Short mmCIF file of C-alpha atoms in Angstrom, two decimals:
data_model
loop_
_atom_site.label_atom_id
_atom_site.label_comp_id
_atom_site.label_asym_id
_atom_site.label_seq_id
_atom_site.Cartn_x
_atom_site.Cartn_y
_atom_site.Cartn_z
CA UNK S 1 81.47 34.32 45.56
CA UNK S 2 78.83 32.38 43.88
CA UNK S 3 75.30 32.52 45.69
CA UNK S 4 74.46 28.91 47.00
CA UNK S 5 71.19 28.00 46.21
CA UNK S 6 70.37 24.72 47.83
CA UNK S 7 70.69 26.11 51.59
CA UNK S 8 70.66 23.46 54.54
CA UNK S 9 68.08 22.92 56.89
CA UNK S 10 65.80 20.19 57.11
CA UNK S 11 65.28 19.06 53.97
CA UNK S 12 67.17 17.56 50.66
CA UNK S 13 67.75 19.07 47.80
CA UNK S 14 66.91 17.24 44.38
CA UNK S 15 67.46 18.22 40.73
CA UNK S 16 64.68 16.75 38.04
CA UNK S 17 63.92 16.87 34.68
CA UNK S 18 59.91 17.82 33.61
CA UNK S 19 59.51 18.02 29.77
CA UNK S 20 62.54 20.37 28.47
CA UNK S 21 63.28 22.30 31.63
CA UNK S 22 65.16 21.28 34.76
CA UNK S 23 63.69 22.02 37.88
CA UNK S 24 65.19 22.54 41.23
CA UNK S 25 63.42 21.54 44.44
CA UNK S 26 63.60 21.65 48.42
CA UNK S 27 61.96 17.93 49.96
CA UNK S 28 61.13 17.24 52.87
CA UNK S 29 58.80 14.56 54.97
CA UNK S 30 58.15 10.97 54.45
CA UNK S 31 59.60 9.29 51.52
CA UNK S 32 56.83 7.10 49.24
CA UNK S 33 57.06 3.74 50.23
CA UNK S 34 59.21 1.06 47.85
CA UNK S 35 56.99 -0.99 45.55
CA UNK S 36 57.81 -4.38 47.01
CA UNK S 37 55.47 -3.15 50.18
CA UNK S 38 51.65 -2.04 48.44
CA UNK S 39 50.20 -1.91 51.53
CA UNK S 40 51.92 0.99 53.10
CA UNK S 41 50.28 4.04 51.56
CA UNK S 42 51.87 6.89 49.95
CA UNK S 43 52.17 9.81 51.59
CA UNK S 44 50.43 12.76 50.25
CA UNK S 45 52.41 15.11 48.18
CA UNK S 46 51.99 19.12 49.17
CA UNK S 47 53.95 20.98 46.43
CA UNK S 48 54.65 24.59 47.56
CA UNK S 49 55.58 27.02 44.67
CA UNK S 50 56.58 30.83 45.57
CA UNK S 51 55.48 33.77 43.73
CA UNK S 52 57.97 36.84 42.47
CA UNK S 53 60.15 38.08 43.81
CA UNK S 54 61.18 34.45 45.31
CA UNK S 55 62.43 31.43 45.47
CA UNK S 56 61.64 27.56 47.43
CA UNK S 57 63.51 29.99 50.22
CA UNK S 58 60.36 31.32 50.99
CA UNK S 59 58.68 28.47 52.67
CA UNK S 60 61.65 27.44 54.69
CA UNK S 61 59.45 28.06 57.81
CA UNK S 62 56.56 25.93 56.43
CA UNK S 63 58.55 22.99 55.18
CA UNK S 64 59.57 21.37 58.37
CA UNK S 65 55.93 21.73 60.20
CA UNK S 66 54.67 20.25 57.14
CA UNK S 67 57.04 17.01 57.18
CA UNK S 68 56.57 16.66 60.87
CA UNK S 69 52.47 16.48 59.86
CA UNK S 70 53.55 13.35 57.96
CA UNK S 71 53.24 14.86 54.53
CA UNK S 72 55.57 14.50 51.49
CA UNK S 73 56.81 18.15 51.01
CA UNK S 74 58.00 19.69 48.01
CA UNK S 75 59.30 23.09 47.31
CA UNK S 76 59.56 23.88 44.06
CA UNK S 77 61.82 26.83 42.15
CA UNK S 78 59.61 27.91 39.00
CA UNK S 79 61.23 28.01 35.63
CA UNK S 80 63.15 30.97 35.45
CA UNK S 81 63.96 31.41 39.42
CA UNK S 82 66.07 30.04 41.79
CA UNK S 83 68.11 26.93 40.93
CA UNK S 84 65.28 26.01 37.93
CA UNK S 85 66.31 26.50 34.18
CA UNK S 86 66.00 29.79 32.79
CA UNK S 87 65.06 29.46 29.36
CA UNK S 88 63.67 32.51 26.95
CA UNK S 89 59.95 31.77 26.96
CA UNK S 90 57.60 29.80 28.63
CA UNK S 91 56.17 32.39 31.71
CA UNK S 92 52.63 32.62 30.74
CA UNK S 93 50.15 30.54 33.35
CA UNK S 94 49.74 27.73 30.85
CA UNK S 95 53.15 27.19 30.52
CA UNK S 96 53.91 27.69 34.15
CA UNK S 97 51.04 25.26 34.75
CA UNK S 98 52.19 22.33 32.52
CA UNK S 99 55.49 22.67 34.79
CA UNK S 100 53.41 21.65 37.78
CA UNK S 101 51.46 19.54 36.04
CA UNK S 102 55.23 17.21 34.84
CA UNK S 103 56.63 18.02 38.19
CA UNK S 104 54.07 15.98 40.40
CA UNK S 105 54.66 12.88 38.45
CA UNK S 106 57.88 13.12 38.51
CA UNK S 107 58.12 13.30 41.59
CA UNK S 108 56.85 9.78 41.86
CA UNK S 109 52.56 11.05 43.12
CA UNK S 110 49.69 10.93 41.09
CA UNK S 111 48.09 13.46 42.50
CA UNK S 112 48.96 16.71 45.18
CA UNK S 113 47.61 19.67 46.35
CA UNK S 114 49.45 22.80 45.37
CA UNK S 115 49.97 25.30 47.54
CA UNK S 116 50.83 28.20 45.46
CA UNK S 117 52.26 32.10 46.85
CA UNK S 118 51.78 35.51 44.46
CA UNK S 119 52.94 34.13 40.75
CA UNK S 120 52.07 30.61 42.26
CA UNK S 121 49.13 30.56 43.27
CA UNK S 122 48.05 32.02 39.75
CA UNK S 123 50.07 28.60 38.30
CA UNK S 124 47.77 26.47 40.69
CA UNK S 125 44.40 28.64 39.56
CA UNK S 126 45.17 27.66 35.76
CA UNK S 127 46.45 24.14 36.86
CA UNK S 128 43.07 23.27 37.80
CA UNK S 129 41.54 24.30 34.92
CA UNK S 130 43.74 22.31 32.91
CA UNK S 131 44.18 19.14 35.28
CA UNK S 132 41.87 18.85 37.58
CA UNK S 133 42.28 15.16 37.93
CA UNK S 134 46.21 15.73 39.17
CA UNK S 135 45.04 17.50 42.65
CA UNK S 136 43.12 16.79 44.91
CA UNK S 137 42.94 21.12 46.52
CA UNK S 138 44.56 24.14 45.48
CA UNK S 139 46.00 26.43 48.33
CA UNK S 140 46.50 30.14 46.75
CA UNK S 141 48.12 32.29 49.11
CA UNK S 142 47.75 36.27 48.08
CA UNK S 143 46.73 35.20 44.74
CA UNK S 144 42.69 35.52 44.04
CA UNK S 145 41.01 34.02 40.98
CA UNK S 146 43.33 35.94 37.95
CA UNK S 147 39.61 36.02 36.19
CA UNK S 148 38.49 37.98 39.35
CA UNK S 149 41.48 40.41 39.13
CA UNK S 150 41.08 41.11 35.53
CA UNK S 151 37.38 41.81 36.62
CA UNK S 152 37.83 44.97 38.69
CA UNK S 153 36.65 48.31 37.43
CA UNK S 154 39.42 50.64 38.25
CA UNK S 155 42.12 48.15 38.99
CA UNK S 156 44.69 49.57 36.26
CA UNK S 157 44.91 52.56 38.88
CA UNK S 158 45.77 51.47 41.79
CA UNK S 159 49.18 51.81 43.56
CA UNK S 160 50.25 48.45 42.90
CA UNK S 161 49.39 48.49 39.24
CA UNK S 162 50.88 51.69 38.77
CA UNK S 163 54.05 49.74 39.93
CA UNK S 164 53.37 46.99 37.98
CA UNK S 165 53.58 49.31 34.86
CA UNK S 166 57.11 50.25 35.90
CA UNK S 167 57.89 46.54 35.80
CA UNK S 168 57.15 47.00 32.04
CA UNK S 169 60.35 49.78 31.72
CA UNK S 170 63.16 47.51 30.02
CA UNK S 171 66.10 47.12 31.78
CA UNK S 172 65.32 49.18 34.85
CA UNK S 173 63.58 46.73 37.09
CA UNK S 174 66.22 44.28 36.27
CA UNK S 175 68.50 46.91 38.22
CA UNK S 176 67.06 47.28 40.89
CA UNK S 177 66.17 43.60 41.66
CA UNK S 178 69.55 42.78 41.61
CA UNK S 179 70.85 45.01 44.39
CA UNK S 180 69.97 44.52 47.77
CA UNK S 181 68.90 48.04 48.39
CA UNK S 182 66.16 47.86 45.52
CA UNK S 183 64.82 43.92 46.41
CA UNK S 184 64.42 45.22 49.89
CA UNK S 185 62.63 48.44 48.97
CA UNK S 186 59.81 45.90 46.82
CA UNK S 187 59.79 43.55 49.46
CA UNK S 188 58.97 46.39 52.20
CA UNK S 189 56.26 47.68 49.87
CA UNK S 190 54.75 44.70 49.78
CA UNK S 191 54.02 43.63 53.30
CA UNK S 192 52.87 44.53 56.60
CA UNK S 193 54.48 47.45 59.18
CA UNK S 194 54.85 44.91 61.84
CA UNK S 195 56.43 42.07 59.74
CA UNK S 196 58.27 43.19 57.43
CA UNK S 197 61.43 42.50 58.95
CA UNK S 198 60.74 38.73 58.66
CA UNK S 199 60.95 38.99 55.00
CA UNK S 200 63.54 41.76 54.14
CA UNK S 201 66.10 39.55 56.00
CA UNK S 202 65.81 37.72 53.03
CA UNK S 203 66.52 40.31 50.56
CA UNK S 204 69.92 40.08 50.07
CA UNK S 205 69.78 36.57 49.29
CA UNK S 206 66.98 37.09 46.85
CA UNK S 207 69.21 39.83 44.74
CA UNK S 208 71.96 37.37 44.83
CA UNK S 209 70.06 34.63 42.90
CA UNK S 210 68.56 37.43 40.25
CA UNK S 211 71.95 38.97 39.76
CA UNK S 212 73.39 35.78 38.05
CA UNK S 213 73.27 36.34 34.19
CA UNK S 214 69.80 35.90 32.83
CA UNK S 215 68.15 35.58 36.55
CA UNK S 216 66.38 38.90 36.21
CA UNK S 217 65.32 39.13 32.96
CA UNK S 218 63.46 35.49 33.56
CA UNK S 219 61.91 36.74 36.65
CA UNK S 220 60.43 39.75 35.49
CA UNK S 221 59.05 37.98 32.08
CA UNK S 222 55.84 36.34 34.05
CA UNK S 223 54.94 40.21 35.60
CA UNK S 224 55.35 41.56 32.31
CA UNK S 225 52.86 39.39 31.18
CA UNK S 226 49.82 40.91 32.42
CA UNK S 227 47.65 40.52 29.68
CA UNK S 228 45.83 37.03 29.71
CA UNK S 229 46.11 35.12 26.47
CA UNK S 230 42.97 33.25 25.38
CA UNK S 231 44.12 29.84 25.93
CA UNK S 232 44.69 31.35 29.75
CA UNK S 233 41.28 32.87 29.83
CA UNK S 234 40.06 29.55 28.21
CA UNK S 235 41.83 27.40 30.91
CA UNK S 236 40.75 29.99 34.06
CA UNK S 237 37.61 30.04 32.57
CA UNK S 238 36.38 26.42 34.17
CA UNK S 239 34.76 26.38 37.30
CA UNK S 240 36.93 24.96 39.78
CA UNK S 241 35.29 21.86 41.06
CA UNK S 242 38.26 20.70 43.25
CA UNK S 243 38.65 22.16 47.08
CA UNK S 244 40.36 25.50 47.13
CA UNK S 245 41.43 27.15 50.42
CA UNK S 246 42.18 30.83 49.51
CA UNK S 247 44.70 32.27 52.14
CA UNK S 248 44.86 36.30 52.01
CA UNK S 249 46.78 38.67 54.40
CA UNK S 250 45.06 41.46 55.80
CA UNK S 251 47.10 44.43 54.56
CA UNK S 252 47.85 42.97 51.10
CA UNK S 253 49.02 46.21 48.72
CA UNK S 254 49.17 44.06 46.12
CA UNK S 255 45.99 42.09 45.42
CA UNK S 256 42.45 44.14 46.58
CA UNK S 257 40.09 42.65 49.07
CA UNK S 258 37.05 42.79 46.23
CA UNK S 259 39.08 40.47 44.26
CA UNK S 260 38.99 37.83 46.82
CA UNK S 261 35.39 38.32 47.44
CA UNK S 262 34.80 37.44 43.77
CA UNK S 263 36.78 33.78 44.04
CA UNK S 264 32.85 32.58 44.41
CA UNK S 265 32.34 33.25 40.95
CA UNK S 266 35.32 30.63 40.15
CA UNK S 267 35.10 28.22 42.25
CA UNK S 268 32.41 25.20 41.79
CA UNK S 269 33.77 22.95 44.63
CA UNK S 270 34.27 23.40 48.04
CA UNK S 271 35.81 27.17 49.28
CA UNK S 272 37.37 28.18 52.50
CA UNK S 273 38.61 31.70 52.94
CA UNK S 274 40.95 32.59 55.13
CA UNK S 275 42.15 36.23 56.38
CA UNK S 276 45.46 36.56 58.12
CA UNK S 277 45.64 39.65 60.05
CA UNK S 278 48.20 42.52 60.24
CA UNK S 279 50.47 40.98 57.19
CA UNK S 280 50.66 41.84 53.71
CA UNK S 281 51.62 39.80 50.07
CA UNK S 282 53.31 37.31 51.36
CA UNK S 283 51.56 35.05 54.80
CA UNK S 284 54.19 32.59 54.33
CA UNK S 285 56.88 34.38 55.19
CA UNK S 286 55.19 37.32 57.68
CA UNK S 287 52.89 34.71 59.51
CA UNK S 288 54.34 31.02 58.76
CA UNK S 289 52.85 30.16 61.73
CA UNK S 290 49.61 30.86 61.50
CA UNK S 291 49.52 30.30 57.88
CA UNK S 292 50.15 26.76 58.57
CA UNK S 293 47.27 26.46 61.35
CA UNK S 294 45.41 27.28 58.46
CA UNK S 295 46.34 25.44 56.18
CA UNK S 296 46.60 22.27 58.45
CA UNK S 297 43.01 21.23 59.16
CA UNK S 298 42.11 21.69 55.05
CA UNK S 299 45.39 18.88 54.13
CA UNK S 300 43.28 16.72 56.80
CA UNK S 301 40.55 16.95 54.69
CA UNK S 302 41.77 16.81 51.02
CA UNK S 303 44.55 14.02 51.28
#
């Protein structure tokens, strides 16, 4: 049977259109007021994008206590995952970027913040580079500065990166993803002992999405591309005036604490960093909870 994307819960699902590409998105929360009534404010638009190997699925426990905070929420599928287009090109962080950048507009907001996850959070780093006037805070969540990453003496041998270079094995990856057995042996490497259960639960229905025609091949094009371009090293290469709240988990295999320690070097504006014990890659789905305590009190300030 066909996997079913747009799952119920507490949310709609909508369908837009942001340049060329069709985008798929999970939205919750207050709706912006009509235009006959300018006095009633809008509210503020939080636009949640996963990293790999996910989809909008991934912040299903972080939608709803959003909305009930009174914000517009917005879960976004990236090109290329989910129920998004999947065209042939367009995974590098500009590109990926320039999405976000459409998407908020279209959405009907001027400005959001962007609370980005693995592959996301990257997006958001380059988005302010590019846009700073669209947000008004970043959120990246297991994702340091990408200029701090590339920065790291000894980083190319590392477990993780090792790993990564498998990624790079044509054809092979693509396998694995699209089985149950092989998402759930990547998700369990990538997260804590104690919570991992809260995210393999998922893996099934992550395989199913990758194993429609063309799913895994566009997934695994924005890992492949681990080399930055110059117009990415360019765009990354501006401080970041706007607030950033940097959310990390503890036991993260996949991104080094010394990486997150070198965010200072990025970041111009205002910088909270946040450590969420005893989980790994991916705080949104291990600790939703206590990822949105976090994040809570810096919305307050930035919207």
């Amino acid at each position: 049977m066909p996997v079913v994307v747009k799952r119920p819960g507490p949310w709609t699902h909508r369908d837009l259109t942001a340049g060329d590409t069709r985008f798929h998105v999970a939205m919750a929360g207050p709706e912006t007021p009509p235009p006959t009534d300018p006095a009633q404010a809008d509210p503020p638009l939080i636009l949640l994008v996963h990293g790999f190997p996910e989809c909008w699925w991934a912040w299903r426990h972080v939608i709803g206590p959003l909305a009930q905070a009174g914000y517009r929420v917005a879960a976004l599928d990236l090109r290329g995952f989910g129920g998004s287009d999947r065209p042939p090109s367009g995974y590098d962080l500009i590109t990926l970027a320039e999405d976000l950048e459409r998407v908020v507009p279209a959405l009907g907001h001027e400005r959001a913040v962007v609370v980005g996850a693995g592959l996301g959070g990257q997006a958001a780093w380059a988005l302010a580079g590019i846009a700073p006037g669209l947000l008004t805070g970043i959120v990246p969540v297991g994702a340091p500065h990408p200029l701090a990453v590339r920065s790291l003496r000894g980083r190319a041998f590392s477990g993780t990166a090792l790993q990564y270079l498998s990624f790079k094995v044509p054809l092979l990856p693509e396998r694995s993803l699209r089985t149950r057995v092989g998402m759930e042996r990547l998700l369990r490497s990538w997260t804590g002992p104690r919570t991992r259960r809260a995210v393999v639960e998922s893996a099934g229905y992550y395989a199913s999405l990758l194993a429609r025609p063309g799913a895994a091949r566009s997934a695994m094009e924005p890992v492949r591309h681990s080399v930055l371009t110059r117009a990415e090293i360019a765009a990354l290469a501006k401080p970041v005036s706007i607030p950033v709240l940097s959310i990390q988990g503890q036991l993260d295999p996949v991104q080094p604490a010394q990486a997150y320690a070198r965010d200072t070097h990025h970041v111009a504006g205002p910088l909270q960093q946040v450590t969420i014990h005893d989980v790994g890659h991916f705080p949104h789905e291990e600790a939703p909870d206590k990822l949105t305590a976090a994040l809570l009190p810096f919305l307050a300030e930035t919207t």
